[in-house]
Amino acid sequence: MSTVAAADYAPMGFDDSNIKWFPLGDFKHFVFAVLDVDNDRRIVDAVLKYEPSQKIFMHRHIQQTNTLVLQGEHRLYEPDGTLKDVRPVGRYTATPADPDPHTEGGGAEGAIVLYSIRADGDLLFEILDDKLEVVGTLTMQDLNGAFEMQRSA
């Protein structure tokens, strides 16, 4: 199979105008849309839109989470606020369940990131406070509910 250089194609912007964005509870600095939930294979596909230069809540990924940056710059931060990783447009990352807490958000222009969560259990994310104590969770059931609500909106 031959490869084609990216320079051979004109850059394209990502048009998110056909996505219905929703808040997730009272959480700030992002909106999201659940694209699909496959309960048999335990896969959730969602897209998140991060505000420019803002961080979301501290959390931990309990399941494998694959991401693809569609627009902007996706930034991940250590609990102390240190920048951990900067993911540019086009970066695909397959991350196994990660016990290390972090926060994340968009760069100077924000970010739109596709998430594909591959679960082997119901618990997907733990939400943490400033002391890194668990104060909430997100489960398959929660995202199923969000998916159904978003489909009927």
Short mmCIF file of C-alpha atoms in Angstrom, two decimals:
data_model
loop_
_atom_site.label_atom_id
_atom_site.label_comp_id
_atom_site.label_asym_id
_atom_site.label_seq_id
_atom_site.Cartn_x
_atom_site.Cartn_y
_atom_site.Cartn_z
CA MET A 1 0.00 0.00 0.00
CA SER A 2 1.39 3.40 -0.91
CA THR A 3 1.07 6.47 1.26
CA VAL A 4 -0.03 9.96 0.31
CA ALA A 5 1.54 13.06 1.83
CA ALA A 6 -0.83 15.33 3.71
CA ALA A 7 0.54 18.22 1.64
CA ASP A 8 -1.16 16.68 -1.40
CA TYR A 9 -4.57 17.62 0.02
CA ALA A 10 -5.92 21.02 1.03
CA PRO A 11 -6.40 21.41 4.79
CA MET A 12 -10.00 21.08 5.89
CA GLY A 13 -11.75 22.61 8.86
CA PHE A 14 -14.13 20.58 10.97
CA ASP A 15 -17.72 21.88 10.72
CA ASP A 16 -19.59 21.02 13.90
CA SER A 17 -22.77 22.93 12.98
CA ASN A 18 -24.76 19.69 12.57
CA ILE A 19 -23.91 18.44 16.05
CA LYS A 20 -26.42 19.15 18.82
CA TRP A 21 -24.28 20.03 21.83
CA PHE A 22 -25.46 19.45 25.40
CA PRO A 23 -24.05 20.28 28.83
CA LEU A 24 -23.17 17.44 31.17
CA GLY A 25 -24.94 18.37 34.38
CA ASP A 26 -23.41 21.47 35.95
CA PHE A 27 -19.89 20.76 34.70
CA LYS A 28 -18.22 23.76 33.10
CA HIS A 29 -15.98 24.46 30.13
CA PHE A 30 -17.29 21.82 27.71
CA VAL A 31 -20.35 20.48 25.95
CA PHE A 32 -20.79 17.03 24.50
CA ALA A 33 -22.86 14.80 22.25
CA VAL A 34 -23.18 11.04 22.61
CA LEU A 35 -23.00 9.69 19.06
CA ASP A 36 -23.70 6.02 19.78
CA VAL A 37 -23.93 3.47 22.56
CA ASP A 38 -23.37 -0.19 21.69
CA ASN A 39 -24.51 -2.02 24.81
CA ASP A 40 -23.67 -5.47 23.44
CA ARG A 41 -20.03 -4.59 22.78
CA ARG A 42 -19.93 -1.99 25.58
CA ILE A 43 -18.68 0.87 23.40
CA VAL A 44 -19.64 4.52 23.79
CA ASP A 45 -18.73 7.06 21.11
CA ALA A 46 -19.04 10.72 22.04
CA VAL A 47 -17.63 14.04 20.94
CA LEU A 48 -16.64 16.81 23.36
CA LYS A 49 -16.18 20.48 22.60
CA TYR A 50 -13.83 22.27 24.99
CA GLU A 51 -13.81 26.01 25.61
CA PRO A 52 -10.58 27.83 24.75
CA SER A 53 -7.85 27.71 27.42
CA GLN A 54 -10.08 26.12 30.09
CA LYS A 55 -9.79 22.91 32.10
CA ILE A 56 -12.63 20.58 33.03
CA PHE A 57 -13.10 18.68 36.29
CA MET A 58 -10.48 16.33 37.74
CA HIS A 59 -11.21 12.71 36.80
CA ARG A 60 -9.84 9.25 36.18
CA HIS A 61 -10.56 6.95 33.21
CA ILE A 62 -11.62 3.50 34.46
CA GLN A 63 -11.93 2.00 30.97
CA GLN A 64 -9.93 2.12 27.76
CA THR A 65 -10.54 5.46 26.09
CA ASN A 66 -9.49 6.18 22.51
CA THR A 67 -9.45 9.76 21.27
CA LEU A 68 -9.08 11.59 17.97
CA VAL A 69 -8.56 15.36 17.95
CA LEU A 70 -10.85 16.80 15.27
CA GLN A 71 -10.23 20.50 15.82
CA GLY A 72 -7.99 22.68 17.97
CA GLU A 73 -5.55 21.39 20.52
CA HIS A 74 -6.40 18.86 23.26
CA ARG A 75 -4.41 19.46 26.45
CA LEU A 76 -4.04 17.12 29.42
CA TYR A 77 -2.87 18.27 32.86
CA GLU A 78 -1.47 16.61 35.98
CA PRO A 79 -3.39 17.13 39.25
CA ASP A 80 -0.96 19.94 40.19
CA GLY A 81 -1.80 21.78 36.94
CA THR A 82 1.40 20.85 35.09
CA LEU A 83 0.84 20.35 31.38
CA LYS A 84 1.11 16.59 30.73
CA ASP A 85 0.44 16.30 26.99
CA VAL A 86 -0.58 18.44 24.01
CA ARG A 87 -2.45 16.63 21.26
CA PRO A 88 -2.78 18.44 17.92
CA VAL A 89 -5.45 17.98 15.25
CA GLY A 90 -5.31 14.48 13.80
CA ARG A 91 -3.67 12.84 16.83
CA TYR A 92 -5.23 9.47 17.63
CA THR A 93 -4.52 8.09 21.08
CA ALA A 94 -5.50 4.66 22.43
CA THR A 95 -5.24 4.81 26.22
CA PRO A 96 -5.88 1.83 28.50
CA ALA A 97 -7.69 2.34 31.79
CA ASP A 98 -5.62 4.94 33.63
CA PRO A 99 -5.45 5.08 37.43
CA ASP A 100 -3.73 8.48 37.32
CA PRO A 101 -6.11 11.42 37.78
CA HIS A 102 -5.94 14.34 35.40
CA THR A 103 -7.86 17.20 33.95
CA GLU A 104 -8.05 18.23 30.32
CA GLY A 105 -9.31 20.94 28.02
CA GLY A 106 -8.76 22.91 24.88
CA GLY A 107 -5.86 25.06 23.77
CA ALA A 108 -6.09 28.73 22.79
CA GLU A 109 -8.79 27.99 20.19
CA GLY A 110 -10.57 25.29 22.18
CA ALA A 111 -10.84 21.72 20.92
CA ILE A 112 -13.24 19.16 19.54
CA VAL A 113 -12.29 15.60 20.45
CA LEU A 114 -13.90 12.29 19.50
CA TYR A 115 -13.91 9.74 22.35
CA SER A 116 -14.49 6.02 21.94
CA ILE A 117 -14.80 4.27 25.29
CA ARG A 118 -14.31 0.48 25.34
CA ALA A 119 -15.75 -0.82 28.60
CA ASP A 120 -15.55 -4.15 30.36
CA GLY A 121 -17.69 -2.93 33.25
CA ASP A 122 -20.35 -0.32 34.06
CA LEU A 123 -18.07 2.29 35.68
CA LEU A 124 -16.43 4.54 33.07
CA PHE A 125 -15.04 7.57 34.93
CA GLU A 126 -14.47 8.67 38.51
CA ILE A 127 -14.95 12.36 39.24
CA LEU A 128 -12.51 13.71 41.82
CA ASP A 129 -12.31 16.72 44.10
CA ASP A 130 -9.24 18.87 44.83
CA LYS A 131 -8.02 16.26 47.34
CA LEU A 132 -8.33 13.56 44.64
CA GLU A 133 -11.19 11.91 46.51
CA VAL A 134 -14.00 10.34 44.46
CA VAL A 135 -17.07 12.58 44.57
CA GLY A 136 -18.99 11.12 41.63
CA THR A 137 -18.97 8.66 38.77
CA LEU A 138 -20.07 8.33 35.16
CA THR A 139 -21.37 4.93 34.13
CA MET A 140 -22.61 3.15 31.01
CA GLN A 141 -26.11 3.71 32.36
CA ASP A 142 -25.47 7.47 32.66
CA LEU A 143 -24.27 7.74 29.07
CA ASN A 144 -27.12 5.53 27.85
CA GLY A 145 -29.51 7.97 29.51
CA ALA A 146 -27.72 10.95 27.95
CA PHE A 147 -27.84 9.26 24.54
CA GLU A 148 -31.59 8.65 24.76
CA MET A 149 -32.24 12.19 26.01
CA GLN A 150 -30.11 13.71 23.25
CA ARG A 151 -31.79 11.61 20.55
CA SER A 152 -35.21 12.85 21.61
CA ALA A 153 -34.18 16.52 21.94
#
